[in-house]
CSV table of C-alpha atoms in Angstrom, one decimal:
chain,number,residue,atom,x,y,z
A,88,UNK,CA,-87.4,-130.3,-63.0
A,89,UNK,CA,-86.6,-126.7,-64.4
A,90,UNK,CA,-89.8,-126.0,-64.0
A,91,UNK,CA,-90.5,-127.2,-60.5
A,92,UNK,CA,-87.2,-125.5,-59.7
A,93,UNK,CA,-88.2,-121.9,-61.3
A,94,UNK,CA,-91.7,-122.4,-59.5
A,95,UNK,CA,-90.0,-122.7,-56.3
A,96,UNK,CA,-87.3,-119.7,-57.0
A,97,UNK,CA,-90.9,-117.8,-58.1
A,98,UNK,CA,-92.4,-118.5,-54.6
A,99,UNK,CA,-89.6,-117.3,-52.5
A,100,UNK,CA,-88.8,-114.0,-54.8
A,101,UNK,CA,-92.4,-112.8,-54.6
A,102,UNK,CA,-92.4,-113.5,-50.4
A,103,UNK,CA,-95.0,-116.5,-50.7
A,104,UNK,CA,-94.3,-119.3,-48.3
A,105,UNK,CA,-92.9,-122.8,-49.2
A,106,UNK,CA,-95.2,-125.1,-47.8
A,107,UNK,CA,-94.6,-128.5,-46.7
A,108,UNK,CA,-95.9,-130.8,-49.7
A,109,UNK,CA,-94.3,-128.4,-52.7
A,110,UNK,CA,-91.3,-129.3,-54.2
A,111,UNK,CA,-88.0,-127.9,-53.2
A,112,UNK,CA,-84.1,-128.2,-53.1
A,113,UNK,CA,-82.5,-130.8,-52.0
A,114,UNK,CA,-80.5,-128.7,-50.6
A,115,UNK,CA,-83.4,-126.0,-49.0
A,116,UNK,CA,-84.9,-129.3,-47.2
A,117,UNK,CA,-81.9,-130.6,-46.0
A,118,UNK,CA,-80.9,-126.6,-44.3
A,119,UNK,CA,-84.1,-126.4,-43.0
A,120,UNK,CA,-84.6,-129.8,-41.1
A,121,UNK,CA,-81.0,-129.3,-39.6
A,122,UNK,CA,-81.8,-125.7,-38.8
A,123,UNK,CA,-85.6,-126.2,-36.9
A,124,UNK,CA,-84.2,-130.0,-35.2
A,125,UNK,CA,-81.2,-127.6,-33.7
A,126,UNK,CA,-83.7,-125.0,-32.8
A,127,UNK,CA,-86.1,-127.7,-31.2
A,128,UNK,CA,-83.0,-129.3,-29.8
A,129,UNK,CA,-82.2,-125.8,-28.3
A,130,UNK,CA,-85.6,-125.1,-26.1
A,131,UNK,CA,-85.8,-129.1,-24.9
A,132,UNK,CA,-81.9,-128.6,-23.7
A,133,UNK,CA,-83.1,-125.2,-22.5
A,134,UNK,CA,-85.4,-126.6,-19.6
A,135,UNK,CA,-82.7,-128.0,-17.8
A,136,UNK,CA,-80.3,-124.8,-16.6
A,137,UNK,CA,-83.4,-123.1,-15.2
A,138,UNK,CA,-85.7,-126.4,-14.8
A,139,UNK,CA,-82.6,-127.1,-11.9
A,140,UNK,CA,-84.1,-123.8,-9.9
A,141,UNK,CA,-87.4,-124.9,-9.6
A,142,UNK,CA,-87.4,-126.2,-6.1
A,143,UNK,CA,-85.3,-123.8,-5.3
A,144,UNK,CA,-87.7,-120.6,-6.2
A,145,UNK,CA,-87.5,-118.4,-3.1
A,146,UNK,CA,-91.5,-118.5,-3.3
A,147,UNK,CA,-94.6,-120.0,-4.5
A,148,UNK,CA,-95.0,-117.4,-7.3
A,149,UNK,CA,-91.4,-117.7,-8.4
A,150,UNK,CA,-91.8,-121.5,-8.3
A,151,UNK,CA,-95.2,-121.1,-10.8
A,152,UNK,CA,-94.0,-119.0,-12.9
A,153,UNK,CA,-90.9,-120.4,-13.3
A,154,UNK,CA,-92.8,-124.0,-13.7
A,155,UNK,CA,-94.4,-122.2,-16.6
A,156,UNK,CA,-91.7,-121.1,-18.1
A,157,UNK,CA,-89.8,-124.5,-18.4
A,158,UNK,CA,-93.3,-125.6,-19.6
A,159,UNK,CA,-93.4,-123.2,-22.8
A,160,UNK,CA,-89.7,-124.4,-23.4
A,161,UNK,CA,-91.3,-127.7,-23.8
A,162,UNK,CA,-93.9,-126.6,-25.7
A,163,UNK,CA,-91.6,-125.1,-28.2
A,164,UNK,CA,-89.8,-127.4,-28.7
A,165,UNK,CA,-92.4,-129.6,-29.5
A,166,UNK,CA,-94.1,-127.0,-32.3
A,167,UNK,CA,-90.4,-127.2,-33.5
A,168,UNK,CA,-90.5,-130.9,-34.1
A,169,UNK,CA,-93.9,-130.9,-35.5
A,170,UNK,CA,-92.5,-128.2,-38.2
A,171,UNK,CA,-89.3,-130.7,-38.6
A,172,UNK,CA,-91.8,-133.4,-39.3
A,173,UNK,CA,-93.3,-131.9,-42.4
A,174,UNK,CA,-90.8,-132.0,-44.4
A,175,UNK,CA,-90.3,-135.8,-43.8
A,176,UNK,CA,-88.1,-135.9,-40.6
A,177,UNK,CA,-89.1,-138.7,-37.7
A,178,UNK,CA,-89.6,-136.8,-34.6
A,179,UNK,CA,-87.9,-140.2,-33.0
A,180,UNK,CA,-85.0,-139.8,-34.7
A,181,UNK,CA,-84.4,-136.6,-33.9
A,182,UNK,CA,-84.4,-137.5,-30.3
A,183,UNK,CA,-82.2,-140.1,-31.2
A,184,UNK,CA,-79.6,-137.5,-33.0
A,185,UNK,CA,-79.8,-135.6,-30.2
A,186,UNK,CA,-78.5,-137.8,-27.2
A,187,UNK,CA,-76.0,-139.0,-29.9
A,188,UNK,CA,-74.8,-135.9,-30.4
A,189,UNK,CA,-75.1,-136.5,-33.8
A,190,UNK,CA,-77.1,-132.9,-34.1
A,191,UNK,CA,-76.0,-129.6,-31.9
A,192,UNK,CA,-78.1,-127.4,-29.8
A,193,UNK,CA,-77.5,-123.5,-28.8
A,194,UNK,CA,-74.1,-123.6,-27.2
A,195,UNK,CA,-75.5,-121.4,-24.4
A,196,UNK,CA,-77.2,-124.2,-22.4
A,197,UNK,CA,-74.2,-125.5,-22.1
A,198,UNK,CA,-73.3,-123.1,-19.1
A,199,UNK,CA,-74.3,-123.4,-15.5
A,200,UNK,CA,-76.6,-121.8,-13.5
A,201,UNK,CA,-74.8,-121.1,-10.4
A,202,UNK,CA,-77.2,-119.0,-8.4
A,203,UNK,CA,-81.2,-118.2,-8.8
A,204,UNK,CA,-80.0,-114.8,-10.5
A,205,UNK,CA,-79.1,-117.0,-13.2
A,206,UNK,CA,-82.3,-117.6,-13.3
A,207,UNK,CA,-83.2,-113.8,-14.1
A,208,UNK,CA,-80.4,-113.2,-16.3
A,209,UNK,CA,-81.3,-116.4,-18.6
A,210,UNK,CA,-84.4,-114.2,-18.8
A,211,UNK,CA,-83.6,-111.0,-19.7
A,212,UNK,CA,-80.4,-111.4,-21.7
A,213,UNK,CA,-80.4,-115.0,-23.3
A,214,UNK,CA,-84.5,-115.3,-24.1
A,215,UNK,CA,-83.8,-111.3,-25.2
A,216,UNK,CA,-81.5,-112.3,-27.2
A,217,UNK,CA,-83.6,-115.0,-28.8
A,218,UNK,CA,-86.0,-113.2,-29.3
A,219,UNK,CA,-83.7,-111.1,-31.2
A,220,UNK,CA,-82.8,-114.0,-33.3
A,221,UNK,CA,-86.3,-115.1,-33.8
A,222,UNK,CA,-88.8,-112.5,-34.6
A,223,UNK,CA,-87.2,-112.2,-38.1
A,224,UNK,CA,-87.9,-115.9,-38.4
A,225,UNK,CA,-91.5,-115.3,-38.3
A,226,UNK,CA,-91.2,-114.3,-41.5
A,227,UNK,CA,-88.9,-117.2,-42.5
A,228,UNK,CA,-89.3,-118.5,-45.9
A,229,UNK,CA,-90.7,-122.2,-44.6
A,230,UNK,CA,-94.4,-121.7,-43.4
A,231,UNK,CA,-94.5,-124.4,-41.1
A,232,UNK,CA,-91.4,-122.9,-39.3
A,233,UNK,CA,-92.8,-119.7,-39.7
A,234,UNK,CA,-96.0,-120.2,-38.3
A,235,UNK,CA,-94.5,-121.9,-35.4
A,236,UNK,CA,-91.7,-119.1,-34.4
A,237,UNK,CA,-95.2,-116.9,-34.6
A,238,UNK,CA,-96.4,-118.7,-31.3
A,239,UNK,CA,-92.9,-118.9,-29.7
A,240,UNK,CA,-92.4,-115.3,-30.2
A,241,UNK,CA,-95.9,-114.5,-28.1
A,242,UNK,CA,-94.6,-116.8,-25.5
A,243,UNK,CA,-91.1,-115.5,-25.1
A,244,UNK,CA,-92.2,-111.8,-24.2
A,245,UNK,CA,-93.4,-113.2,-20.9
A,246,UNK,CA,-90.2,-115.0,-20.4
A,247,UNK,CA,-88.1,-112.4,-20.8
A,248,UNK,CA,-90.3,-109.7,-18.5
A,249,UNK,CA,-90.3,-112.5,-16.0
A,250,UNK,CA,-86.7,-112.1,-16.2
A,251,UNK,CA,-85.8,-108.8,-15.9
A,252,UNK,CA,-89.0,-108.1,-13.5
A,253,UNK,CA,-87.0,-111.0,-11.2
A,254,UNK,CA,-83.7,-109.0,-11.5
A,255,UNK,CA,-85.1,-105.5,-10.3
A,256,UNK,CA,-86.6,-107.3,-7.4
A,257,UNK,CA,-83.2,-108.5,-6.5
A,258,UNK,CA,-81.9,-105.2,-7.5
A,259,UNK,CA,-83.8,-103.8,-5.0
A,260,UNK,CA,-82.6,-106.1,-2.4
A,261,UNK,CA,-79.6,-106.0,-0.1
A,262,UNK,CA,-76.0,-105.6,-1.7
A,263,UNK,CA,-75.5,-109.2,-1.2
A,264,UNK,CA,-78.7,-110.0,-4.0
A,265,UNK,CA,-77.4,-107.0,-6.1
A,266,UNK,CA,-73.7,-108.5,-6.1
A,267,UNK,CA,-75.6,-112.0,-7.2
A,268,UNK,CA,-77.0,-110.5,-10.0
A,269,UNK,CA,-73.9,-108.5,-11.2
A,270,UNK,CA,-71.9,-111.9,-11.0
A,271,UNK,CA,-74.5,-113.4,-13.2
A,272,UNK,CA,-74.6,-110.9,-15.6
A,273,UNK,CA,-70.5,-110.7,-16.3
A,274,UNK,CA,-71.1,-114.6,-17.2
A,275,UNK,CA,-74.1,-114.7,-19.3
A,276,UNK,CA,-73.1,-111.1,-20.9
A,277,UNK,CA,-70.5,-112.7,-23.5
A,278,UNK,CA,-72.0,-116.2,-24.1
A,279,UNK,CA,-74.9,-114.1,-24.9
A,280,UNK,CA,-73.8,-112.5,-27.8
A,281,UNK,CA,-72.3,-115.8,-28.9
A,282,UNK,CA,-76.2,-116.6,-29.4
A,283,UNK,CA,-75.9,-115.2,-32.8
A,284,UNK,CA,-73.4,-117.5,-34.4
A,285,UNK,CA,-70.1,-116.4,-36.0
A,286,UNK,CA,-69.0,-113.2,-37.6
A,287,UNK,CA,-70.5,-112.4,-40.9
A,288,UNK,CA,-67.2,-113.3,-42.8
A,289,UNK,CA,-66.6,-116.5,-41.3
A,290,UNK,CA,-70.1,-117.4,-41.7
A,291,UNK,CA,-70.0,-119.3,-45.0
A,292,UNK,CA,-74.2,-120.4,-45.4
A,293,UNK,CA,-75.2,-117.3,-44.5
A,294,UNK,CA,-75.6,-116.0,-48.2
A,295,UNK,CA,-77.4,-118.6,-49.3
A,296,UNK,CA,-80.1,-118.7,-46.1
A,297,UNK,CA,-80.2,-115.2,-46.9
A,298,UNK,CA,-81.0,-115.8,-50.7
A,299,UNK,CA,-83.5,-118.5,-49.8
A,300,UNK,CA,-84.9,-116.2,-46.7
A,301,UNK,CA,-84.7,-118.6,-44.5
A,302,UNK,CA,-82.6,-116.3,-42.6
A,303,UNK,CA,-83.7,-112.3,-42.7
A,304,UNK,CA,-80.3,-110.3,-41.2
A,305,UNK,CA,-77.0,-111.7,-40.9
A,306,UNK,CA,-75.4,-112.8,-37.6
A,307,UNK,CA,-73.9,-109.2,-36.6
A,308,UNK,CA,-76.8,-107.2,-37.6
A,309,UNK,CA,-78.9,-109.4,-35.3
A,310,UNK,CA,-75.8,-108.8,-32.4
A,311,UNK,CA,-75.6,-105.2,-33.1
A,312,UNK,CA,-79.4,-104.8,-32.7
A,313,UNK,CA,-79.1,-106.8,-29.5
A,314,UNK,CA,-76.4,-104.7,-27.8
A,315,UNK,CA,-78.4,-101.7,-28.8
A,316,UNK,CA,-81.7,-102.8,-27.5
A,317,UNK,CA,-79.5,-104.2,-24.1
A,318,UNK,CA,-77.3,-101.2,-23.1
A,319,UNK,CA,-80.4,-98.8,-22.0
A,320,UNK,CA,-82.1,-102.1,-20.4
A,321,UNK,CA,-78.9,-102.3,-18.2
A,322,UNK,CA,-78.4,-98.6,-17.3
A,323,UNK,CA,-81.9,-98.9,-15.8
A,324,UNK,CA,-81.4,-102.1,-13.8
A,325,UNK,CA,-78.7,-100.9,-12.3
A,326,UNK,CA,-75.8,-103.2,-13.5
A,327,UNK,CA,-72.9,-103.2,-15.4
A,328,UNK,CA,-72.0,-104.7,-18.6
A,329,UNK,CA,-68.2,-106.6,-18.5
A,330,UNK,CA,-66.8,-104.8,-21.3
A,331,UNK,CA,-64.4,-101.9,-20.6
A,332,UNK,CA,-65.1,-101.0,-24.6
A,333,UNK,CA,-69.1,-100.5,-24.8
A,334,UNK,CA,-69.5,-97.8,-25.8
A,335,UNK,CA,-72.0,-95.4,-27.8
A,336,UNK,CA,-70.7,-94.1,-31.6
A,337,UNK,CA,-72.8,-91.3,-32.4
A,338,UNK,CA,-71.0,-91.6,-36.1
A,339,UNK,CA,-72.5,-94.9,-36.5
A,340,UNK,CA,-75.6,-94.4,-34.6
A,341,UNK,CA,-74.9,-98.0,-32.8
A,342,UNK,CA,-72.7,-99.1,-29.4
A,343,UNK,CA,-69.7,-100.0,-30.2
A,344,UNK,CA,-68.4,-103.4,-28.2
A,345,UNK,CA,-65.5,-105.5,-27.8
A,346,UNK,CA,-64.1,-108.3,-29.3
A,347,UNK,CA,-65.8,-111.7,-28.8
A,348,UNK,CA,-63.5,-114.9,-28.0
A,349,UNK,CA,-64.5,-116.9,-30.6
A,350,UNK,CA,-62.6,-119.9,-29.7
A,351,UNK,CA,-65.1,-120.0,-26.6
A,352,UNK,CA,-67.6,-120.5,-28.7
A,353,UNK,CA,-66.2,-123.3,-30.7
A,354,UNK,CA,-64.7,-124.6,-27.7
A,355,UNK,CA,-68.3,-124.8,-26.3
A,356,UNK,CA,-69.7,-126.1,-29.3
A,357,UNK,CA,-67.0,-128.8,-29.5
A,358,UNK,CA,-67.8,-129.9,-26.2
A,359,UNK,CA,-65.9,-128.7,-24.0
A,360,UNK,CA,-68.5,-126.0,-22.8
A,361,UNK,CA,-68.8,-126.5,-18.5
A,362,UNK,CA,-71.6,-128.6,-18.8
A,363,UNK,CA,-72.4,-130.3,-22.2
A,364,UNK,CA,-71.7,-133.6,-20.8
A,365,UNK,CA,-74.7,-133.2,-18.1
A,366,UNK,CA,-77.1,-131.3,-20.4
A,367,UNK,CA,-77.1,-135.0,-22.9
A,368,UNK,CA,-77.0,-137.4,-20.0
A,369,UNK,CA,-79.9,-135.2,-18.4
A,370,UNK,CA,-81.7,-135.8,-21.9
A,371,UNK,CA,-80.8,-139.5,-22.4
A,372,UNK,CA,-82.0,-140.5,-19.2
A,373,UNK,CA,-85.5,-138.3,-19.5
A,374,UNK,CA,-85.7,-139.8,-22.5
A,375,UNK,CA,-85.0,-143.9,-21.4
A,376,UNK,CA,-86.8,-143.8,-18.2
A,377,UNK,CA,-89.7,-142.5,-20.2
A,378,UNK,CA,-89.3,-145.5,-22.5
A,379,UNK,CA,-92.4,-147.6,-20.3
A,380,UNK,CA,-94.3,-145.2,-20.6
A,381,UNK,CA,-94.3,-144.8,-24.7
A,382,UNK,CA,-94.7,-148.7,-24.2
A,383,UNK,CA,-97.3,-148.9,-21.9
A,384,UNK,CA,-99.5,-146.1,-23.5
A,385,UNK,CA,-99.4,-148.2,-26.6
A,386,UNK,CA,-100.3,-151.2,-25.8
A,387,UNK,CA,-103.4,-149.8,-23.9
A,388,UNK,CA,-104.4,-148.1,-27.1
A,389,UNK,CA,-103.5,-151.7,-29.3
A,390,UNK,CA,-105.6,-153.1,-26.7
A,391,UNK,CA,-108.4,-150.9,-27.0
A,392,UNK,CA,-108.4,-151.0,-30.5
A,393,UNK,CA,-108.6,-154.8,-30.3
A,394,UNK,CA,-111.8,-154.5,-28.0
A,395,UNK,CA,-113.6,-152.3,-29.9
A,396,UNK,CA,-112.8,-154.2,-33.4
A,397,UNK,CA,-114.4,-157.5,-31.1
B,241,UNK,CA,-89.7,-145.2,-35.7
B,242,UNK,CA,-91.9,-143.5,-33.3
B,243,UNK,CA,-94.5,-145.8,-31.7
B,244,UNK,CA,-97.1,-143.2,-31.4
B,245,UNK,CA,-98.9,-142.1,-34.7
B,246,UNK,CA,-98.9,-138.4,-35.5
B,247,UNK,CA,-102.1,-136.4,-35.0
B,248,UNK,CA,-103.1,-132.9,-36.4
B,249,UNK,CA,-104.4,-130.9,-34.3
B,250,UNK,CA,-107.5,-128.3,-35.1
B,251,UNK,CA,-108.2,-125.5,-32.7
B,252,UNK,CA,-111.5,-122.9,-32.3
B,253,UNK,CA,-110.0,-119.9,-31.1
B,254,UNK,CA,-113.1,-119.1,-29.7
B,255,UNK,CA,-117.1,-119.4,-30.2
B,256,UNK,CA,-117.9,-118.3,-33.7
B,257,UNK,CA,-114.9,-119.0,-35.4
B,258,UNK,CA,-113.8,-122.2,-37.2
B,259,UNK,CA,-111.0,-124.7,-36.3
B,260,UNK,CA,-107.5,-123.9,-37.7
B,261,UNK,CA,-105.1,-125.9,-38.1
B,262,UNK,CA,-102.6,-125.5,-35.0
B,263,UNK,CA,-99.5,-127.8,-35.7
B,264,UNK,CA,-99.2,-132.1,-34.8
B,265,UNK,CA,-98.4,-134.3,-31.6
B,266,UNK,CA,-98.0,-137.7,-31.4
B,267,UNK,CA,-100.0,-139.9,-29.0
B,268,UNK,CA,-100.9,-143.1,-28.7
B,269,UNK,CA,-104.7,-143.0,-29.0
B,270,UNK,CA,-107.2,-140.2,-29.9
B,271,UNK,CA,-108.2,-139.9,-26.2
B,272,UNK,CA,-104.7,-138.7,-25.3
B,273,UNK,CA,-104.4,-136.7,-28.4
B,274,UNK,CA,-106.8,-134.5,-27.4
B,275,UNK,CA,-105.2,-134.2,-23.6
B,276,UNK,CA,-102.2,-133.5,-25.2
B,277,UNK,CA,-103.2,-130.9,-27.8
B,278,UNK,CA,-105.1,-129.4,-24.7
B,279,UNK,CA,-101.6,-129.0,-22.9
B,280,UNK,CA,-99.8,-128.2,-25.9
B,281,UNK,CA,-101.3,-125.8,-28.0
B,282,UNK,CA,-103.9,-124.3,-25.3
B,283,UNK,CA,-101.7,-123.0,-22.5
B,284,UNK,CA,-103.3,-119.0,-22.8
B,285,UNK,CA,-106.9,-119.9,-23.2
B,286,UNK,CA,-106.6,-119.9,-27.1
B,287,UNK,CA,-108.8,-122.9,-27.3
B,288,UNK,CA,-112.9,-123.3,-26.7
B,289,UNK,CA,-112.9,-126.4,-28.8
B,290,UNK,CA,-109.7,-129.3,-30.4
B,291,UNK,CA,-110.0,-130.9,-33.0
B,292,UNK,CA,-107.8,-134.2,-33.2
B,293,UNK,CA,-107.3,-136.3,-36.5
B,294,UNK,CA,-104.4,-139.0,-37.4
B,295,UNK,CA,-102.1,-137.7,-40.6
B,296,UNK,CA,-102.7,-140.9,-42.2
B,297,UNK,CA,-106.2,-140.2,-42.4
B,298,UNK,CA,-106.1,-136.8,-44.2
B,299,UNK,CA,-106.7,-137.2,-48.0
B,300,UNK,CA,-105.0,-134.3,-49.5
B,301,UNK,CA,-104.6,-132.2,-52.7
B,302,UNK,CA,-100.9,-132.7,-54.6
B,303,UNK,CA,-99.0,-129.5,-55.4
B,304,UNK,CA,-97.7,-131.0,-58.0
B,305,UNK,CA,-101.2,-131.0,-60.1
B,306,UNK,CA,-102.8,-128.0,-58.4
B,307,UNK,CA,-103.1,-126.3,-61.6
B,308,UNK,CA,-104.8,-128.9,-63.5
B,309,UNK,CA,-107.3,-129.7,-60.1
B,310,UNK,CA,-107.8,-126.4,-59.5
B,311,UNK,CA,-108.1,-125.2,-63.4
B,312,UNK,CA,-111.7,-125.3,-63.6
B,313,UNK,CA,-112.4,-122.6,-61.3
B,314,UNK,CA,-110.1,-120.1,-63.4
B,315,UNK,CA,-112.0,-119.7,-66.4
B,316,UNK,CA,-115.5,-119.2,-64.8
B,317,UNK,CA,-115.2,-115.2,-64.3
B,318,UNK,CA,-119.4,-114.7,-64.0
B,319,UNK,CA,-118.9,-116.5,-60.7
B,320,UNK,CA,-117.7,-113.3,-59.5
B,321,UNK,CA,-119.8,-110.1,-59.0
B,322,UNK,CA,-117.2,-108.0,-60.5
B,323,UNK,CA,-118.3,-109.8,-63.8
B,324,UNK,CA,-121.6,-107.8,-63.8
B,325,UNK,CA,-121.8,-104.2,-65.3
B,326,UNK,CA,-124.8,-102.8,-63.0
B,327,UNK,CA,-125.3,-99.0,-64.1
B,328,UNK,CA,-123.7,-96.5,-60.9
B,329,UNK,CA,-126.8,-95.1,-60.2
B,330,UNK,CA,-128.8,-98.0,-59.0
B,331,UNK,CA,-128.7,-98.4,-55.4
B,332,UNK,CA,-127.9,-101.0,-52.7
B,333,UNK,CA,-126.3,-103.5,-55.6
């Protein structure tokens, strides 16, 4: 046991990759299955604010794109659930946590989308954001997890260019589109930097992600990075970020910003977010109506299987 | 439980290359394995060619004995041209 234990301390101090048959803390397992099922949970939750735009694209190429899109949120989720899955996790029963509530997704989905600039802010600031959150997760401790935030990461640059390409257009437009997309930015902008969790000090697993590099920066540097990366982004849009106190500190060579309302977030969280309600009995129902078809498709293949066996 | 067995899935990036192993689905039946590893891990073009094989199936190597399996390859240094002293002034070696 000492020895499996110092083998597996060995592996993560030199930067090798746990992989998914080695031995490893209870504890280590148990962080990482809650951590990918909540990140899998997250992208199959995310289809549905944008997924509700689809037929309501103002054209064909917005519709396709858009279509493909809510298609790679699918798809990630599902790499997700096949990196759960090695380490001994029934991709069934995470559904089931799911629409039980029994395991969270990002509180962001929980907000609506009120008007198809929604649509290009989810882009620009929420997948920019992620992307924030994710890259150093390519790197993550867990190579299963690893290798999957690898392909997510190549697919989210397209979804956040689609984004921010979609608000220029509007920018563009008449003062009536550019109005749209300044509402949707004051109520994405905040929830946004929610994205990265609590504040470093009342973030109590943090160390011990860190230690087991399963996380790479701690919540703030990844917010601080974020705000950095957004503010010039914004200035060249054309919009406005809601926060009277953004600004640049040349001492600290970062943007200063103001204080986030935290009890939003565990509002949200809690459940009391606008639309967490809808987002699970969207998913529940997806998932029951489906139920025939899981049915039906296996008792073709039992019945195949019979035929060929005869 | 899930109904469907798992499946790995094996991808050829392209002609000249080998399968790699791309990540797991479940699906009923091989045939809609393969439709669904085409939808799922092939969305750019990564894919000239999917490989599709049930988890139960694989026979695998434990980590927990890798250094007895794997110990007879560790003491076997001539299998390695590094083990050969070749003087520096013959060519092409």
């Amino acid at each position: 046991m000492a020895d499996l234990e110092e083998h597996f301390e060995r592996t993560i101090a030199s930067d090798r990759r746990v992989e998914p048959r080695d031995w490893m803390p209870d504890g280590y397992r148990a962080t990482m299955v809650r951590q990918i099922a909540q990140h899998a949970h997250s992208e199959i939750i995310g289809m549905q604010p944008e997924g509700e735009w689809i037929t309501r694209a103002p054209s064909l190429r917005r519709k396709a794109i858009l279509l493909a899109k809510v298609q790679d949120e699918a798809g990630h989720g599902l790499y997700l659930y096949s990196a759960a899955e090695t380490l001994g996790a029934d991709r069934a029963e995470l559904t089931e946590m799911l629409i039980e509530g029994r395991q969270k997704y990002s509180s962001i989905f929980n907000y609506p989308t009120l008007t198809y600039a929604d649509v290009g802010v989810i882009g620009w600031l929420v997948d920019g954001a992620a992307i924030c959150n994710q890259v150093p997760l390519c790197r993550s401790s867990y190579g299963p997890y690893a290798r999957a935030m690898i392909r997510i990461c190549k697919e989210e640059s397209f979804h956040q260019r689609q984004g921010y390409e979609l608000l220029t257009a509007m920018m563009a437009g008449t003062a009536a589109q550019r109005a749209m997309v300044q509402d949707a930015v004051d109520r994405w902008w905040w929830p946004s930097l929610m994205m990265f969790g609590p504040p470093d000090a009342s973030s109590p697993n943090t160390a011990r992600s860190m230690a087991w590099k399963i996380k790479r920066h701690t919540n703030d540097e990844l917010r601080q990075r974020f705000v950095d990366i957004t503010v010039p982004q914004a200035r060249a849009l054309g919009v406005t970020l809601p926060d009277p106190e953004l600004r640049w500190n040349a001492g600290r060579g970062h943007h200063d910003f103001g204080q986030i309302d935290w009890s939003e977030l565990k509002r949200v969280i809690e459940g009391g977010g606008p639309c967490n309600a809808r987002r699970i009995a969207v998913r529940r129902a997806a998932h029951e109506d489906g139920a025939w078809v899981r049915e039906a498709a296996a008792a073709h293949a039992a019945k195949h299987a019979r035929e060929v066996a005869a | 439980m899930s109904e469907w067995p798992l499946y790995e899935v094996f991808v050829r990036g392209r002609r000249g290359l080998s399968h790699v192993h791309v990540g797991s689905l479940h699906a009923a039946d091989d045939e809609t394995a393969l439709r669904h590893a085409r939808d799922l891990y092939t969305r750019r073009g990564e894919g000239a060619s999917i490989w599709v094989v049930r988890s139960d199936r694989i026979a695998a190597t434990s980590p927990d004995e890798k250094d007895p399996f794997f110990a007879p390859s560790a003491d076997k240094v001539y299998r390695h041209p590094t083990f050969y002293t070749i003087p520096d002034d013959v060519p092409h070696m």
